[in-house]
Structure formats: C-alpha cells, structure tokens
mmCIF file of C-alpha atoms in Angstrom:
data_model
loop_
_atom_site.group_PDB
_atom_site.id
_atom_site.type_symbol
_atom_site.label_atom_id
_atom_site.label_comp_id
_atom_site.label_asym_id
_atom_site.label_seq_id
_atom_site.Cartn_x
_atom_site.Cartn_y
_atom_site.Cartn_z
ATOM 1 C CA GLY Z 959 108.314 96.318 71.798
ATOM 2 C CA ALA Z 960 106.958 96.069 75.241
ATOM 3 C CA GLY Z 961 110.000 94.185 76.438
ATOM 4 C CA VAL Z 962 113.156 92.884 75.976
ATOM 5 C CA SER Z 963 112.572 89.496 73.853
ATOM 6 C CA GLN Z 964 115.999 86.818 74.140
ATOM 7 C CA SER Z 965 116.656 84.719 71.453
ATOM 8 C CA PRO Z 966 116.986 81.457 71.514
ATOM 9 C CA SER Z 967 114.867 80.976 74.968
ATOM 10 C CA ASN Z 968 116.878 77.325 74.629
ATOM 11 C CA LYS Z 969 119.687 76.027 72.970
ATOM 12 C CA VAL Z 970 121.961 73.119 72.558
ATOM 13 C CA THR Z 971 124.256 72.397 70.581
ATOM 14 C CA GLU Z 972 127.616 70.189 70.058
ATOM 15 C CA LYS Z 973 130.855 71.043 71.397
ATOM 16 C CA GLY Z 974 132.797 72.898 69.043
ATOM 17 C CA LYS Z 975 130.031 74.579 67.174
ATOM 18 C CA ASP Z 976 129.329 78.319 66.908
ATOM 19 C CA VAL Z 977 126.012 79.974 67.759
ATOM 20 C CA GLU Z 978 124.252 82.664 67.734
ATOM 21 C CA LEU Z 979 121.652 84.901 70.254
ATOM 22 C CA ARG Z 980 120.246 88.010 69.258
ATOM 23 C CA CYS Z 981 118.472 90.291 71.698
ATOM 24 C CA ASP Z 982 115.929 93.230 70.742
ATOM 25 C CA PRO Z 983 115.740 95.599 73.559
ATOM 26 C CA ILE Z 984 113.003 97.773 74.366
ATOM 27 C CA SER Z 985 112.135 100.935 72.108
ATOM 28 C CA GLY Z 986 114.825 103.977 72.801
ATOM 29 C CA HIS Z 987 116.780 102.210 75.038
ATOM 30 C CA THR Z 988 120.519 103.213 73.128
ATOM 31 C CA ALA Z 989 122.218 100.987 76.237
ATOM 32 C CA LEU Z 990 122.341 97.485 76.283
ATOM 33 C CA TYR Z 991 124.055 94.962 78.453
ATOM 34 C CA TRP Z 992 125.204 90.763 78.020
ATOM 35 C CA TYR Z 993 126.180 89.031 81.279
ATOM 36 C CA ARG Z 994 126.208 85.802 81.560
ATOM 37 C CA GLN Z 995 125.014 83.200 84.267
ATOM 38 C CA SER Z 996 125.887 80.368 84.963
ATOM 39 C CA LEU Z 997 124.230 77.347 87.258
ATOM 40 C CA GLY Z 998 123.742 78.867 91.024
ATOM 41 C CA GLN Z 999 126.313 82.019 89.673
ATOM 42 C CA GLY Z 1000 125.767 86.116 90.016
ATOM 43 C CA LEU Z 1001 125.308 87.950 87.026
ATOM 44 C CA GLU Z 1002 128.698 88.060 84.391
ATOM 45 C CA PHE Z 1003 129.179 90.717 82.846
ATOM 46 C CA LEU Z 1004 130.210 90.274 79.165
ATOM 47 C CA ILE Z 1005 129.747 93.554 77.049
ATOM 48 C CA TYR Z 1006 128.065 96.900 77.163
ATOM 49 C CA PHE Z 1007 126.426 99.000 73.841
ATOM 50 C CA GLN Z 1008 125.818 102.689 74.237
ATOM 51 C CA GLY Z 1009 124.280 103.084 69.680
ATOM 52 C CA ASN Z 1010 125.915 100.110 67.753
ATOM 53 C CA SER Z 1011 129.458 101.007 69.617
ATOM 54 C CA ALA Z 1012 130.555 99.159 72.799
ATOM 55 C CA PRO Z 1013 133.633 101.438 75.429
ATOM 56 C CA ASP Z 1014 134.273 98.119 76.702
ATOM 57 C CA LYS Z 1015 135.081 93.904 75.833
ATOM 58 C CA SER Z 1016 137.150 93.696 78.548
ATOM 59 C CA GLY Z 1017 133.816 90.996 79.905
ATOM 60 C CA LEU Z 1018 133.684 88.984 77.299
ATOM 61 C CA PRO Z 1019 135.262 85.883 78.950
ATOM 62 C CA SER Z 1020 138.410 85.064 75.089
ATOM 63 C CA ASP Z 1021 138.282 86.060 71.704
ATOM 64 C CA ARG Z 1022 135.617 82.730 70.651
ATOM 65 C CA PHE Z 1023 133.386 85.540 71.914
ATOM 66 C CA SER Z 1024 132.185 88.798 69.962
ATOM 67 C CA ALA Z 1025 129.069 90.939 69.864
ATOM 68 C CA GLU Z 1026 127.807 93.315 67.179
ATOM 69 C CA ARG Z 1027 124.766 95.479 67.858
ATOM 70 C CA THR Z 1028 123.434 97.612 64.463
ATOM 71 C CA GLY Z 1029 120.376 100.173 63.813
ATOM 72 C CA GLY Z 1030 121.471 101.069 67.443
ATOM 73 C CA SER Z 1031 118.749 98.130 67.828
ATOM 74 C CA VAL Z 1032 119.103 94.669 67.876
ATOM 75 C CA SER Z 1033 122.088 93.298 69.932
ATOM 76 C CA THR Z 1034 123.761 89.663 68.272
ATOM 77 C CA LEU Z 1035 125.906 87.513 70.616
ATOM 78 C CA THR Z 1036 128.452 84.867 68.710
ATOM 79 C CA ILE Z 1037 130.009 81.884 70.352
ATOM 80 C CA GLN Z 1038 132.438 80.955 68.023
ATOM 81 C CA ARG Z 1039 133.760 76.880 68.583
ATOM 82 C CA THR Z 1040 131.100 76.078 71.493
ATOM 83 C CA GLN Z 1041 132.972 74.639 74.755
ATOM 84 C CA GLN Z 1042 131.228 72.995 77.762
ATOM 85 C CA GLU Z 1043 131.882 76.140 79.953
ATOM 86 C CA ASP Z 1044 130.328 77.978 78.188
ATOM 87 C CA SER Z 1045 126.991 76.637 79.262
ATOM 88 C CA ALA Z 1046 124.808 79.444 81.353
ATOM 89 C CA VAL Z 1047 121.842 81.675 80.684
ATOM 90 C CA TYR Z 1048 122.853 84.153 78.469
ATOM 91 C CA LEU Z 1049 120.625 87.124 79.821
ATOM 92 C CA CYS Z 1050 120.783 90.803 77.429
ATOM 93 C CA ALA Z 1051 119.260 94.149 79.626
ATOM 94 C CA SER Z 1052 118.961 97.462 78.294
ATOM 95 C CA ARG Z 1053 118.529 101.031 79.924
ATOM 96 C CA SER Z 1054 116.051 102.985 81.176
ATOM 97 C CA PRO Z 1055 118.123 106.943 79.660
ATOM 98 C CA ALA Z 1056 118.521 109.948 81.515
ATOM 99 C CA GLY Z 1057 115.596 110.839 83.796
ATOM 100 C CA SER Z 1058 113.235 109.207 86.407
ATOM 101 C CA GLY Z 1059 114.513 105.411 86.254
ATOM 102 C CA ALA Z 1060 118.105 106.135 84.965
ATOM 103 C CA ASN Z 1061 120.324 103.754 85.717
ATOM 104 C CA VAL Z 1062 117.267 100.656 85.581
ATOM 105 C CA LEU Z 1063 118.047 97.805 83.789
ATOM 106 C CA THR Z 1064 115.207 95.228 82.263
ATOM 107 C CA PHE Z 1065 116.138 91.710 81.420
ATOM 108 C CA GLY Z 1066 114.951 89.647 78.861
ATOM 109 C CA ALA Z 1067 114.100 85.974 79.841
ATOM 110 C CA GLY Z 1068 117.426 84.801 78.448
ATOM 111 C CA SER Z 1069 119.135 82.382 75.860
ATOM 112 C CA ARG Z 1070 119.590 79.026 77.662
ATOM 113 C CA LEU Z 1071 122.391 77.172 76.124
ATOM 114 C CA THR Z 1072 123.401 73.822 76.792
ATOM 115 C CA VAL Z 1073 126.827 72.819 75.503
ATOM 116 C CA LEU Z 1074 127.329 68.931 75.389
ATOM 117 C CA ARG K 410 137.901 91.018 97.029
ATOM 118 C CA LYS K 411 135.250 90.758 94.712
ATOM 119 C CA GLU K 412 132.910 94.688 93.560
ATOM 120 C CA VAL K 413 130.194 93.515 95.079
ATOM 121 C CA GLU K 414 130.241 91.020 98.526
ATOM 122 C CA GLN K 415 126.669 89.712 99.006
ATOM 123 C CA ASP K 416 126.113 86.403 102.096
ATOM 124 C CA PRO K 417 125.277 83.271 100.144
ATOM 125 C CA GLY K 418 122.467 81.806 102.711
ATOM 126 C CA PRO K 419 120.483 81.052 102.658
ATOM 127 C CA PHE K 420 118.110 82.879 104.653
ATOM 128 C CA ASN K 421 115.513 80.083 106.168
ATOM 129 C CA VAL K 422 112.546 82.074 108.179
ATOM 130 C CA PRO K 423 108.883 81.494 109.001
ATOM 131 C CA GLU K 424 106.381 83.926 107.569
ATOM 132 C CA GLY K 425 105.497 86.732 109.659
ATOM 133 C CA ALA K 426 109.772 87.810 110.697
ATOM 134 C CA THR K 427 112.407 90.440 109.653
ATOM 135 C CA VAL K 428 114.514 89.325 107.846
ATOM 136 C CA ALA K 429 118.129 91.558 106.025
ATOM 137 C CA PHE K 430 120.486 91.180 104.434
ATOM 138 C CA ASN K 431 123.918 93.287 103.298
ATOM 139 C CA CYS K 432 125.906 93.657 100.844
ATOM 140 C CA THR K 433 129.395 95.679 100.835
ATOM 141 C CA TYR K 434 130.599 98.036 97.480
ATOM 142 C CA SER K 435 134.740 97.782 97.472
ATOM 143 C CA ASN K 436 135.330 100.963 95.102
ATOM 144 C CA SER K 437 134.148 104.146 97.163
ATOM 145 C CA ALA K 438 133.333 106.236 94.321
ATOM 146 C CA SER K 439 130.526 103.928 93.654
ATOM 147 C CA GLN K 440 126.833 106.483 92.324
ATOM 148 C CA SER K 441 123.720 104.370 92.945
ATOM 149 C CA PHE K 442 122.999 101.189 94.256
ATOM 150 C CA PHE K 443 119.884 99.278 92.809
ATOM 151 C CA TRP K 444 118.254 95.390 94.757
ATOM 152 C CA TYR K 445 117.005 93.226 92.029
ATOM 153 C CA ARG K 446 115.228 90.407 93.357
ATOM 154 C CA GLN K 447 115.392 86.568 91.551
ATOM 155 C CA ASP K 448 113.148 83.683 91.408
ATOM 156 C CA CYS K 449 114.420 80.583 90.204
ATOM 157 C CA ARG K 450 115.015 80.266 86.768
ATOM 158 C CA LYS K 451 113.785 83.434 85.810
ATOM 159 C CA GLU K 452 115.234 86.853 85.117
ATOM 160 C CA PRO K 453 116.255 89.561 87.239
ATOM 161 C CA LYS K 454 113.845 92.562 87.735
ATOM 162 C CA LEU K 455 114.781 95.212 89.663
ATOM 163 C CA LEU K 456 112.879 95.265 93.149
ATOM 164 C CA MET K 457 114.613 98.946 94.337
ATOM 165 C CA SER K 458 116.862 101.792 94.037
ATOM 166 C CA VAL K 459 118.714 102.273 96.780
ATOM 167 C CA TYR K 460 118.831 106.171 97.956
ATOM 168 C CA SER K 461 121.746 108.009 100.183
ATOM 169 C CA SER K 462 118.795 109.100 102.426
ATOM 170 C CA GLY K 463 117.241 105.612 102.543
ATOM 171 C CA ASN K 464 113.457 104.972 101.397
ATOM 172 C CA GLU K 465 111.425 102.963 102.095
ATOM 173 C CA ASP K 466 108.428 100.883 99.867
ATOM 174 C CA GLY K 467 105.718 98.973 101.619
ATOM 175 C CA ARG K 468 108.009 95.798 103.702
ATOM 176 C CA PHE K 469 111.161 96.983 102.599
ATOM 177 C CA THR K 470 113.137 98.900 103.741
ATOM 178 C CA ALA K 471 116.748 99.719 102.254
ATOM 179 C CA GLN K 472 119.380 101.550 103.657
ATOM 180 C CA LEU K 473 123.079 102.752 102.357
ATOM 181 C CA ASN K 474 126.282 103.581 104.525
ATOM 182 C CA ARG K 475 128.746 105.222 102.926
ATOM 183 C CA ALA K 476 131.551 105.399 105.232
ATOM 184 C CA SER K 477 131.135 101.540 105.595
ATOM 185 C CA GLN K 478 130.299 100.404 102.074
ATOM 186 C CA TYR K 479 127.461 98.841 102.601
ATOM 187 C CA ILE K 480 123.443 98.920 101.435
ATOM 188 C CA SER K 481 120.771 96.560 102.909
ATOM 189 C CA LEU K 482 117.446 95.470 102.722
ATOM 190 C CA LEU K 483 115.058 94.885 105.215
ATOM 191 C CA ILE K 484 111.499 92.893 104.648
ATOM 192 C CA ARG K 485 109.125 92.903 107.200
ATOM 193 C CA ASP K 486 106.434 90.663 107.658
ATOM 194 C CA SER K 487 108.123 87.937 105.200
ATOM 195 C CA LYS K 488 105.499 86.491 102.901
ATOM 196 C CA LEU K 489 105.885 83.279 101.319
ATOM 197 C CA SER K 490 106.082 85.081 97.835
ATOM 198 C CA ASP K 491 109.417 86.437 99.142
ATOM 199 C CA SER K 492 111.074 83.996 99.312
ATOM 200 C CA ALA K 493 113.197 84.018 96.228
ATOM 201 C CA THR K 494 117.376 85.460 95.544
ATOM 202 C CA TYR K 495 117.888 88.324 96.288
ATOM 203 C CA LEU K 496 120.378 90.295 94.229
ATOM 204 C CA CYS K 497 122.683 93.920 95.310
ATOM 205 C CA VAL K 498 123.603 95.901 92.121
ATOM 206 C CA VAL K 499 126.906 99.111 92.124
ATOM 207 C CA LYS K 500 127.372 101.268 89.926
ATOM 208 C CA MET K 501 130.487 102.593 90.077
ATOM 209 C CA ASP K 502 131.287 106.649 89.511
ATOM 210 C CA SER K 503 130.471 108.012 86.022
ATOM 211 C CA SER K 504 130.768 104.197 84.428
ATOM 212 C CA TYR K 505 128.237 102.376 82.700
ATOM 213 C CA LYS K 506 129.445 99.781 84.105
ATOM 214 C CA LEU K 507 126.762 98.162 87.071
ATOM 215 C CA ILE K 508 128.057 95.138 89.190
ATOM 216 C CA PHE K 509 126.508 92.065 90.692
ATOM 217 C CA GLY K 510 126.935 90.671 93.363
ATOM 218 C CA SER K 511 126.384 86.746 93.324
ATOM 219 C CA GLY K 512 122.878 87.103 95.472
ATOM 220 C CA THR K 513 121.463 86.305 98.766
ATOM 221 C CA ARG K 514 118.071 83.287 98.880
ATOM 222 C CA LEU K 515 115.724 83.998 100.986
ATOM 223 C CA LEU K 516 113.266 80.977 101.890
ATOM 224 C CA VAL K 517 110.236 81.792 104.443
ATOM 225 C CA ARG K 518 108.111 78.822 105.276
ATOM 226 C CA PRO K 519 105.123 78.543 106.273
#
C-alpha cells in the first residue's frame, strides 16, 4: 500500500485478556519494526523482521509478547494475559530498501492499547 | 548510560528565534544518524538525515561531531508550526537496530 497501515487504531481491553495488533507495511519494504511508546516517553524497540525472520527478539518485554510475519508482508504482535503496564501506543514501521533513502523508517499511525 | 540521550526540554522560544538541540550517543561505531519529528499523538516522521559533513534543509541544519559523539539540530526563524518533539535516531554500525532518543520538546510561542 501507499503507507504503513496498523489496526486496530484503538483497543481497550481488560487485564488478563489477549490482544493482537496488526501491521501492513509499505509494499516492497522487506524490513519491519515494532516499537512501543508509553505516555510522554520515547520509542522502545521491540522486534525487527527481515522478511519473515526476526533476528533479534531481545526487545520484547516478556514472554507474554510474541510477533510473527508471514509472506514477507503483514505482521502481528500478540500480547497474552495483558497487564496494565502494557498500556502504550504500539508503532510499526517499515524501512526503505538499500539505496537512496535507505534506513529511513516510515511509521504507521500506531495502535493505542489501554488495559483496564 | 542510555545509548542515545537528549535533553527533554521543553524549549520555549518566541517566533523567529533560533534554537538548537543536541543529542549524544554512546556507541562510537554508530554509522547513520537522523532527526525525526513527532507531533502530539501522531507517529514520528523523518525530518532529515544527518551527513558527516553536515547538511541543511531550508531553516534546518544538522551537524555531526564524531569526536564528541553528538549530533545537533539547528532551527532558524522558528515558526509556530515547528512546535513538536524532535527525536534523535542512531543506527549502530552494521546492525539493523535504529535507536531512538526520548525526544526534545519544542514550543514556539507567538
């Protein structure tokens, strides 16, 4: 697509429920990133995909967090047994391929998660 | 020590003022540097890349000082629309990781 698309834009859930966040990157961008931004804070790196592989998952806060990417395109971030501290905006970005503008991230509008 | 550090501000300046932000990074092997802008409750967007020799884009000038491991952003003739949070981003060596600073907030007043 023309930009990075994320859904849902807003999600309110009860503590203990599972949530799934979706990211559809820019067509042709093989690299995809997930970041988390808590209120008034900077961006916290979660995970990076190159194609369908995630070389580094060390940014995921706990084993309740997982992510996958299929077909080198759409990615889903799953949070199991949500806790109140998971409340944040989850931002997905895709990275332009090598060449002009390489390493530039284009972000989606984010998924705002509120855990009650 | 954080990998990328910024003064959170806020920097409160009048329209027309010149303002500068610095950002320090800890890894001397860092290779690529960027400034992103984030408006309130919006996603970050690329403002400009930072090149070794320094670069300018209209009212915005970015500089890199490898010896002291910092990058800077200078904004001349500030506009009300420049009010935002400015995020420093560093890419470490050949790694895929792009590390974001926590941002510097700028408020431009009439």
